[in-house]
Amino acid sequence: MSVFAPATPFADFIYRHFRSVHALKLGLALLVAVTINAIWAPPHFIWSMVTIVVIMMSLPQVGGAIEKSLQRAIGTCLGSAYGVMLVATVDSYWLIMSLLILAVSLICFISAGRYSYAYLVSGFTIIIVVGDANHDTSEALWRTANILSGCVIAILVSLFIFPIKAKQDWRSQLTHAIDNMAEVLAQHLKAPANHDLDFRAKLEAAMKAVLTQKKLFFSLEWESKTLKKHKVLLSQLANKQVRLITLLELLPLTRWQEEDKDAYLQINAVASELAFYLQQLAEFVAGKAQQLPTLPECLEQELQHRLQLSLASATIVASTTDLDAAATYGEVPQGFALTGYSWLIYQLAIAVEALYEDIAIIEIAYNKQPASQIMSGKAD
C-alpha cells in the first residue's frame, strides 16, 4: 500500500493520540519486564528496565525503536566481549585499566555518524564489565543478557502493540509543510499592493516540518523497503521544500506602484495557479485524494510565455539615461521590479514542479510501475 494512501481509522487514531499511546506502550513494556523478574528473578534485571526506558522514551516510532535497540544490542555485545576478555586473561590491574582506557579512547575517536549510539554503548559497557578488575565475569554476563532482553521487549512492544509508524508522521509533516506554503502564496496573491502581512510564523512552521521529516529518515528506512531504496530522494525532497520556502520568503519584500497594478495582477493570476497546484498536492499527500493531481505539460515554458505577455503592458525603463535619472532621484524602475517579480514566480513554478516529480516517483515506486513511467511522473 502506498505511503500516501488514506490511513486506516485505527492508524489515524494512534497518530492523533500518539503521546498517550506511547506512554501506554512504555508502561506495558516495563510491566512485561517486571513480570519476568517476578517469575524468574534473574540477577541485575534492573538493566532490562533501564534499557527499555532508554530505547522507548525518546523514540515512539517503530523504526526508531528497532534501530536504537539493535545499536544498543551490538554495542553491548562488543563492549561486554572485550571487557570479559580483559578480566579473564589479564592479571595486572594497571594493564587491564590501560587497555580499558585505550579502547574507550579509540571508541571516542571513531564514534561519529549514524552509529554513534552503538559506539557510546560499547564504551560504557566496557567500563561496567571491567569494573574494579575483580575477575568476576558472571555479573558482566548477566548485565549483558538483561540488556539484550530489554532490547527484545522494546522491539516486540513497538512492533505489535499499537505500532506508531514513522511513515505516517513523515507524511503528516510533508502535508503540513506544503499546506503552509500554499496558504502563504494564496494569502500574498489576495492581499492588496504593498501589504504588510507577516508570513514568518507559517514559513517557520513549514521549516520545522521539513526538519522533522529529516529526523525521521532513519526510522523510515526500517519501516519501508521502498523508502529505503529512495532515501536519497527523501533528502532531495526536503531540500526542495527548503528552496520553495526561501522563495516564498521573498514575496513580502516585493513592492509596486499603483500605476503598475494591472501588470502585477496579470502576473498574480498566473501565480494563483501555483497556489492551487500546491493545495492539490497537499491533499494528495494527506490521503484525501486517491490519485496524484497532474500538472499541465511543459508548465515552465507555458508560465514563462504568459509572464512575458503580462510584462508587455508594463513600462520598462530601457535607456541608460532613464536608469541614471531614476537612480539620481531615488526611484526604482518599475520595469525591473516587474521583471524580478515575474522571475520569482517563474522560479516558484520550477520548485512546485520539482516537488510533484519527486512525490510522483515515490508513488510510482509503491505501485511497482515500470521504471519508464517514473520519467513521466508528472502525468501519473
CSV table of C-alpha atoms in Angstrom, one decimal:
chain,number,residue,atom,x,y,z
A,1,MET,CA,0.0,0.0,0.0
A,2,SER,CA,1.3,3.5,-0.9
A,3,VAL,CA,2.7,5.7,1.8
A,4,PHE,CA,0.2,8.3,0.5
A,5,ALA,CA,-2.9,6.0,0.8
A,6,PRO,CA,-5.6,7.1,3.2
A,7,ALA,CA,-4.8,6.0,6.7
A,8,THR,CA,-7.0,3.4,8.4
A,9,PRO,CA,-9.2,4.7,11.2
A,10,PHE,CA,-7.0,2.6,13.7
A,11,ALA,CA,-3.8,4.1,12.4
A,12,ASP,CA,-5.3,7.6,12.4
A,13,PHE,CA,-6.4,7.2,16.0
A,14,ILE,CA,-2.9,6.1,17.0
A,15,TYR,CA,-1.3,9.0,15.3
A,16,ARG,CA,-3.7,11.6,16.7
A,17,HIS,CA,-3.1,10.3,20.2
A,18,PHE,CA,0.4,9.1,19.8
A,19,ARG,CA,1.7,10.7,23.1
A,20,SER,CA,-0.9,8.8,25.2
A,21,VAL,CA,-0.3,5.7,23.1
A,22,HIS,CA,3.5,6.0,23.5
A,23,ALA,CA,3.2,6.4,27.3
A,24,LEU,CA,0.9,3.4,27.4
A,25,LYS,CA,3.3,1.2,25.4
A,26,LEU,CA,6.3,2.2,27.6
A,27,GLY,CA,4.3,1.2,30.7
A,28,LEU,CA,3.3,-2.1,29.1
A,29,ALA,CA,6.9,-2.9,28.2
A,30,LEU,CA,8.0,-2.2,31.8
A,31,LEU,CA,5.2,-4.4,33.0
A,32,VAL,CA,6.5,-7.2,30.9
A,33,ALA,CA,9.9,-6.8,32.4
A,34,VAL,CA,8.6,-6.6,35.9
A,35,THR,CA,6.6,-9.8,35.3
A,36,ILE,CA,9.6,-11.7,34.0
A,37,ASN,CA,11.6,-10.5,37.1
A,38,ALA,CA,8.8,-11.7,39.4
A,39,ILE,CA,8.7,-15.2,37.8
A,40,TRP,CA,12.4,-15.9,37.3
A,41,ALA,CA,14.2,-13.2,39.3
A,42,PRO,CA,17.4,-13.1,37.3
A,43,PRO,CA,20.3,-11.1,38.8
A,44,HIS,CA,20.7,-7.5,37.8
A,45,PHE,CA,17.4,-7.4,36.0
A,46,ILE,CA,17.1,-3.7,36.6
A,47,TRP,CA,19.3,-3.3,33.5
A,48,SER,CA,16.5,-4.7,31.4
A,49,MET,CA,14.1,-1.9,32.6
A,50,VAL,CA,16.8,0.8,32.1
A,51,THR,CA,17.3,-0.4,28.5
A,52,ILE,CA,13.5,-0.3,27.8
A,53,VAL,CA,13.3,3.3,29.1
A,54,VAL,CA,16.4,4.5,27.2
A,55,ILE,CA,15.2,3.0,23.9
A,56,MET,CA,11.5,3.7,24.0
A,57,MET,CA,11.1,7.0,25.9
A,58,SER,CA,12.7,9.2,23.2
A,59,LEU,CA,11.7,7.1,20.1
A,60,PRO,CA,8.0,6.4,19.7
A,61,GLN,CA,8.2,5.2,16.1
A,62,VAL,CA,8.7,1.6,15.3
A,63,GLY,CA,11.7,2.2,13.0
A,64,GLY,CA,13.5,4.3,15.6
A,65,ALA,CA,13.0,1.8,18.3
A,66,ILE,CA,14.3,-1.0,16.1
A,67,GLU,CA,17.4,0.9,15.1
A,68,LYS,CA,18.2,2.0,18.6
A,69,SER,CA,17.6,-1.4,20.0
A,70,LEU,CA,20.0,-3.0,17.5
A,71,GLN,CA,22.6,-0.4,18.1
A,72,ARG,CA,22.4,-0.9,21.9
A,73,ALA,CA,22.5,-4.7,21.5
A,74,ILE,CA,25.5,-4.6,19.2
A,75,GLY,CA,27.3,-2.1,21.4
A,76,THR,CA,26.6,-4.1,24.5
A,77,CYS,CA,27.8,-7.4,22.9
A,78,LEU,CA,31.0,-5.8,21.6
A,79,GLY,CA,31.8,-4.0,24.8
A,80,SER,CA,30.9,-7.0,27.0
A,81,ALA,CA,33.1,-9.3,24.9
A,82,TYR,CA,36.1,-7.0,25.2
A,83,GLY,CA,35.6,-6.4,28.9
A,84,VAL,CA,35.2,-10.1,29.7
A,85,MET,CA,38.3,-10.9,27.6
A,86,LEU,CA,40.3,-8.4,29.7
A,87,VAL,CA,39.3,-9.6,33.1
A,88,ALA,CA,39.6,-13.3,32.1
A,89,THR,CA,43.0,-13.1,30.5
A,90,VAL,CA,44.9,-10.2,32.1
A,91,ASP,CA,46.1,-10.4,35.8
A,92,SER,CA,47.7,-7.0,36.1
A,93,TYR,CA,45.4,-4.2,37.4
A,94,TRP,CA,47.3,-1.4,35.6
A,95,LEU,CA,47.5,-3.4,32.4
A,96,ILE,CA,43.7,-4.0,32.4
A,97,MET,CA,43.0,-0.3,33.1
A,98,SER,CA,45.4,0.8,30.4
A,99,LEU,CA,43.8,-1.4,27.8
A,100,LEU,CA,40.3,-0.2,29.0
A,101,ILE,CA,41.4,3.5,28.6
A,102,LEU,CA,42.9,2.7,25.2
A,103,ALA,CA,39.8,1.0,24.0
A,104,VAL,CA,37.4,3.8,25.3
A,105,SER,CA,39.7,6.5,23.8
A,106,LEU,CA,39.7,4.7,20.4
A,107,ILE,CA,35.9,4.4,20.5
A,108,CYS,CA,35.7,8.1,21.2
A,109,PHE,CA,37.9,8.8,18.2
A,110,ILE,CA,36.0,6.7,15.7
A,111,SER,CA,32.5,7.5,17.2
A,112,ALA,CA,30.5,9.5,14.7
A,113,GLY,CA,27.6,9.5,12.3
A,114,ARG,CA,24.6,7.3,12.3
A,115,TYR,CA,26.0,4.6,14.6
A,116,SER,CA,27.4,6.8,17.3
A,117,TYR,CA,25.0,5.4,19.8
A,118,ALA,CA,26.4,1.9,19.4
A,119,TYR,CA,29.9,3.3,20.0
A,120,LEU,CA,28.7,5.1,23.1
A,121,VAL,CA,27.1,1.9,24.5
A,122,SER,CA,30.2,-0.1,23.7
A,123,GLY,CA,32.4,2.3,25.6
A,124,PHE,CA,30.4,2.4,28.8
A,125,THR,CA,29.7,-1.3,28.7
A,126,ILE,CA,33.5,-2.0,28.8
A,127,ILE,CA,33.7,0.1,31.9
A,128,ILE,CA,30.7,-1.6,33.5
A,129,VAL,CA,32.1,-5.1,32.8
A,130,VAL,CA,35.6,-4.4,33.9
A,131,GLY,CA,34.6,-2.5,37.0
A,132,ASP,CA,37.4,-2.8,39.5
A,133,ALA,CA,39.0,-5.7,37.7
A,134,ASN,CA,38.0,-8.3,40.2
A,135,HIS,CA,37.9,-11.1,37.5
A,136,ASP,CA,34.2,-12.0,38.3
A,137,THR,CA,32.6,-12.2,34.8
A,138,SER,CA,29.2,-13.6,35.9
A,139,GLU,CA,27.9,-10.1,36.8
A,140,ALA,CA,29.0,-8.8,33.4
A,141,LEU,CA,27.3,-11.6,31.6
A,142,TRP,CA,24.1,-11.2,33.5
A,143,ARG,CA,24.1,-7.5,32.7
A,144,THR,CA,24.6,-8.2,29.1
A,145,ALA,CA,21.8,-10.7,29.0
A,146,ASN,CA,19.4,-8.4,30.7
A,147,ILE,CA,20.2,-5.5,28.3
A,148,LEU,CA,19.6,-7.8,25.4
A,149,SER,CA,16.3,-8.9,26.9
A,150,GLY,CA,15.3,-5.3,27.3
A,151,CYS,CA,16.1,-4.7,23.6
A,152,VAL,CA,13.9,-7.6,22.6
A,153,ILE,CA,11.0,-6.4,24.8
A,154,ALA,CA,11.3,-2.9,23.4
A,155,ILE,CA,11.2,-4.1,19.8
A,156,LEU,CA,8.3,-6.5,20.3
A,157,VAL,CA,6.2,-3.9,22.1
A,158,SER,CA,7.0,-1.3,19.5
A,159,LEU,CA,6.1,-3.6,16.6
A,160,PHE,CA,3.0,-5.4,17.8
A,161,ILE,CA,1.2,-3.2,20.4
A,162,PHE,CA,-0.4,-0.1,18.8
A,163,PRO,CA,2.5,0.5,16.4
A,164,ILE,CA,3.4,4.1,15.8
A,165,LYS,CA,4.7,4.4,12.3
A,166,ALA,CA,7.3,7.0,11.2
A,167,LYS,CA,5.8,6.8,7.7
A,168,GLN,CA,2.6,8.4,8.9
A,169,ASP,CA,4.4,11.1,10.8
A,170,TRP,CA,6.6,11.8,7.8
A,171,ARG,CA,3.6,12.1,5.5
A,172,SER,CA,1.8,14.4,8.0
A,173,GLN,CA,4.8,16.7,8.3
A,174,LEU,CA,5.1,16.8,4.5
A,175,THR,CA,1.5,17.7,4.2
A,176,HIS,CA,1.9,20.4,6.9
A,177,ALA,CA,4.8,22.0,5.1
A,178,ILE,CA,3.2,22.0,1.7
A,179,ASP,CA,-0.2,23.2,3.1
A,180,ASN,CA,1.5,26.1,4.9
A,181,MET,CA,3.4,27.1,1.7
A,182,ALA,CA,0.2,27.0,-0.4
A,183,GLU,CA,-1.5,29.2,2.2
A,184,VAL,CA,1.3,31.8,2.3
A,185,LEU,CA,1.3,32.0,-1.5
A,186,ALA,CA,-2.5,32.3,-1.7
A,187,GLN,CA,-2.7,35.0,1.0
A,188,HIS,CA,0.0,37.0,-0.7
A,189,LEU,CA,-1.8,37.0,-4.0
A,190,LYS,CA,-5.1,38.1,-2.5
A,191,ALA,CA,-3.5,40.9,-0.5
A,192,PRO,CA,-3.5,44.5,-1.7
A,193,ALA,CA,-0.5,46.2,-3.2
A,194,ASN,CA,2.3,47.0,-0.7
A,195,HIS,CA,0.7,44.9,2.0
A,196,ASP,CA,2.5,44.3,5.3
A,197,LEU,CA,1.3,40.8,6.1
A,198,ASP,CA,3.7,38.8,8.2
A,199,PHE,CA,4.1,35.2,6.9
A,200,ARG,CA,7.0,34.3,9.2
A,201,ALA,CA,5.0,32.2,11.5
A,202,LYS,CA,3.7,30.0,8.7
A,203,LEU,CA,7.0,29.7,7.0
A,204,GLU,CA,8.8,28.9,10.2
A,205,ALA,CA,6.1,26.2,10.8
A,206,ALA,CA,6.8,24.8,7.3
A,207,MET,CA,10.6,24.8,8.0
A,208,LYS,CA,10.1,22.9,11.3
A,209,ALA,CA,8.0,20.4,9.4
A,210,VAL,CA,10.9,19.9,7.0
A,211,LEU,CA,13.4,19.4,9.8
A,212,THR,CA,11.1,16.9,11.4
A,213,GLN,CA,11.0,15.0,8.1
A,214,LYS,CA,14.8,14.8,8.1
A,215,LYS,CA,14.8,13.4,11.7
A,216,LEU,CA,12.5,10.6,10.6
A,217,PHE,CA,14.7,9.3,7.7
A,218,PHE,CA,16.5,6.6,9.7
A,219,SER,CA,13.2,5.3,11.1
A,220,LEU,CA,11.7,5.3,7.6
A,221,GLU,CA,14.4,3.0,6.3
A,222,TRP,CA,13.5,0.3,8.9
A,223,GLU,CA,9.8,0.6,8.2
A,224,SER,CA,9.7,0.7,4.4
A,225,LYS,CA,11.9,-1.0,1.8
A,226,THR,CA,10.5,1.3,-0.9
A,227,LEU,CA,11.5,4.4,1.0
A,228,LYS,CA,14.9,2.9,1.9
A,229,LYS,CA,15.6,2.5,-1.8
A,230,HIS,CA,14.7,6.1,-2.3
A,231,LYS,CA,16.4,7.6,0.8
A,232,VAL,CA,18.4,10.0,-1.5
A,233,LEU,CA,15.2,11.1,-3.0
A,234,LEU,CA,13.8,11.8,0.5
A,235,SER,CA,16.7,14.1,1.2
A,236,GLN,CA,16.3,15.9,-2.1
A,237,LEU,CA,12.6,16.3,-1.4
A,238,ALA,CA,13.4,18.0,1.9
A,239,ASN,CA,15.9,20.3,0.2
A,240,LYS,CA,13.4,21.3,-2.5
A,241,GLN,CA,10.9,22.2,0.2
A,242,VAL,CA,13.6,24.5,1.8
A,243,ARG,CA,14.1,26.1,-1.6
A,244,LEU,CA,10.4,26.8,-2.0
A,245,ILE,CA,10.2,28.2,1.5
A,246,THR,CA,13.2,30.5,0.7
A,247,LEU,CA,11.4,31.8,-2.5
A,248,LEU,CA,8.2,32.4,-0.5
A,249,GLU,CA,10.2,34.5,2.0
A,250,LEU,CA,11.0,36.9,-0.8
A,251,LEU,CA,7.3,37.5,-1.7
A,252,PRO,CA,6.5,40.0,1.1
A,253,LEU,CA,9.6,42.1,0.0
A,254,THR,CA,8.1,42.8,-3.4
A,255,ARG,CA,6.5,46.3,-3.9
A,256,TRP,CA,4.9,48.1,-6.7
A,257,GLN,CA,3.2,51.4,-7.6
A,258,GLU,CA,-0.5,51.9,-8.3
A,259,GLU,CA,0.1,52.6,-12.0
A,260,ASP,CA,1.7,49.1,-12.4
A,261,LYS,CA,-1.2,47.4,-10.6
A,262,ASP,CA,-2.7,45.9,-13.8
A,263,ALA,CA,0.6,44.2,-14.8
A,264,TYR,CA,1.1,42.8,-11.3
A,265,LEU,CA,-2.5,41.5,-11.3
A,266,GLN,CA,-1.8,39.6,-14.5
A,267,ILE,CA,1.3,38.1,-13.0
A,268,ASN,CA,-0.6,37.1,-9.9
A,269,ALA,CA,-3.2,35.4,-11.9
A,270,VAL,CA,-0.5,33.1,-13.2
A,271,ALA,CA,0.9,32.6,-9.7
A,272,SER,CA,-2.6,31.8,-8.3
A,273,GLU,CA,-2.5,28.6,-10.3
A,274,LEU,CA,0.7,27.6,-8.4
A,275,ALA,CA,-1.1,28.0,-5.1
A,276,PHE,CA,-3.9,25.8,-6.4
A,277,TYR,CA,-1.4,23.1,-7.5
A,278,LEU,CA,0.3,23.2,-4.1
A,279,GLN,CA,-3.0,22.8,-2.3
A,280,GLN,CA,-3.9,19.8,-4.5
A,281,LEU,CA,-0.5,18.3,-3.8
A,282,ALA,CA,-1.1,18.7,0.0
A,283,GLU,CA,-4.5,17.0,-0.3
A,284,PHE,CA,-2.9,14.0,-2.1
A,285,VAL,CA,-0.1,13.6,0.4
A,286,ALA,CA,-2.6,13.7,3.2
A,287,GLY,CA,-4.5,10.9,1.7
A,288,LYS,CA,-7.6,13.0,0.8
A,289,ALA,CA,-7.2,12.3,-3.0
A,290,GLN,CA,-6.7,8.9,-4.5
A,291,GLN,CA,-4.6,9.9,-7.4
A,292,LEU,CA,-1.7,12.4,-7.7
A,293,PRO,CA,-3.0,15.5,-9.4
A,294,THR,CA,-1.5,16.3,-12.8
A,295,LEU,CA,0.4,19.4,-13.9
A,296,PRO,CA,0.0,20.9,-17.3
A,297,GLU,CA,2.5,19.7,-19.8
A,298,CYS,CA,5.5,22.0,-20.2
A,299,LEU,CA,4.4,24.0,-17.2
A,300,GLU,CA,7.6,26.0,-17.1
A,301,GLN,CA,7.5,27.1,-20.7
A,302,GLU,CA,3.8,27.9,-20.6
A,303,LEU,CA,4.2,30.1,-17.5
A,304,GLN,CA,7.3,31.8,-18.9
A,305,HIS,CA,5.4,32.7,-22.1
A,306,ARG,CA,2.4,34.0,-20.1
A,307,LEU,CA,4.6,36.0,-17.8
A,308,GLN,CA,6.3,37.6,-20.7
A,309,LEU,CA,2.9,38.6,-22.1
A,310,SER,CA,2.0,40.2,-18.8
A,311,LEU,CA,5.1,42.2,-18.8
A,312,ALA,CA,4.3,43.7,-22.2
A,313,SER,CA,1.8,46.1,-20.5
A,314,ALA,CA,4.3,47.4,-18.1
A,315,THR,CA,6.5,50.5,-18.8
A,316,ILE,CA,10.1,49.3,-18.9
A,317,VAL,CA,12.9,51.8,-18.4
A,318,ALA,CA,15.4,50.7,-21.0
A,319,SER,CA,17.8,53.5,-21.8
A,320,THR,CA,20.8,54.3,-19.7
A,321,THR,CA,19.8,57.9,-19.4
A,322,ASP,CA,16.5,56.9,-17.8
A,323,LEU,CA,18.2,54.5,-15.5
A,324,ASP,CA,20.7,57.2,-14.3
A,325,ALA,CA,17.9,59.6,-13.8
A,326,ALA,CA,15.9,57.1,-11.8
A,327,ALA,CA,18.9,56.4,-9.6
A,328,THR,CA,19.5,60.1,-9.1
A,329,TYR,CA,16.0,60.8,-7.8
A,330,GLY,CA,15.9,57.6,-5.7
A,331,GLU,CA,13.3,55.9,-7.9
A,332,VAL,CA,13.1,52.2,-8.6
A,333,PRO,CA,12.5,51.4,-12.2
A,334,GLN,CA,9.2,49.5,-12.2
A,335,GLY,CA,10.1,47.6,-15.3
A,336,PHE,CA,12.9,45.9,-13.4
A,337,ALA,CA,10.7,45.4,-10.4
A,338,LEU,CA,8.1,43.6,-12.6
A,339,THR,CA,10.8,41.6,-14.3
A,340,GLY,CA,12.2,40.5,-11.0
A,341,TYR,CA,8.8,39.6,-9.7
A,342,SER,CA,7.9,37.6,-12.7
A,343,TRP,CA,11.3,35.8,-12.3
A,344,LEU,CA,10.4,34.9,-8.7
A,345,ILE,CA,7.0,33.5,-9.8
A,346,TYR,CA,8.8,31.5,-12.5
A,347,GLN,CA,11.2,30.1,-10.0
A,348,LEU,CA,8.3,29.2,-7.8
A,349,ALA,CA,6.8,27.2,-10.7
A,350,ILE,CA,10.0,25.3,-11.2
A,351,ALA,CA,10.1,24.5,-7.4
A,352,VAL,CA,6.5,23.3,-7.4
A,353,GLU,CA,7.1,21.1,-10.4
A,354,ALA,CA,10.1,19.6,-8.7
A,355,LEU,CA,8.0,18.7,-5.7
A,356,TYR,CA,5.5,17.0,-8.0
A,357,GLU,CA,8.2,15.0,-9.7
A,358,ASP,CA,9.7,13.6,-6.5
A,359,ILE,CA,6.4,12.7,-5.0
A,360,ALA,CA,5.3,11.1,-8.3
A,361,ILE,CA,8.5,8.9,-8.2
A,362,ILE,CA,7.7,7.7,-4.7
A,363,GLU,CA,4.1,6.9,-5.6
A,364,ILE,CA,5.1,5.0,-8.7
A,365,ALA,CA,7.7,3.0,-6.7
A,366,TYR,CA,5.0,1.9,-4.3
A,367,ASN,CA,2.7,1.0,-7.1
A,368,LYS,CA,5.6,-1.0,-8.7
A,369,GLN,CA,5.0,0.5,-12.1
A,370,PRO,CA,7.7,0.3,-14.8
A,371,ALA,CA,10.7,2.5,-14.4
A,372,SER,CA,10.0,4.1,-17.7
A,373,GLN,CA,6.9,5.7,-16.2
A,374,ILE,CA,9.0,7.3,-13.4
A,375,MET,CA,10.5,9.6,-16.0
A,376,SER,CA,7.0,10.8,-16.9
A,377,GLY,CA,5.9,11.0,-13.2
A,378,LYS,CA,4.3,14.4,-13.7
A,379,ALA,CA,1.4,12.9,-15.5
A,380,ASP,CA,1.0,9.8,-13.3
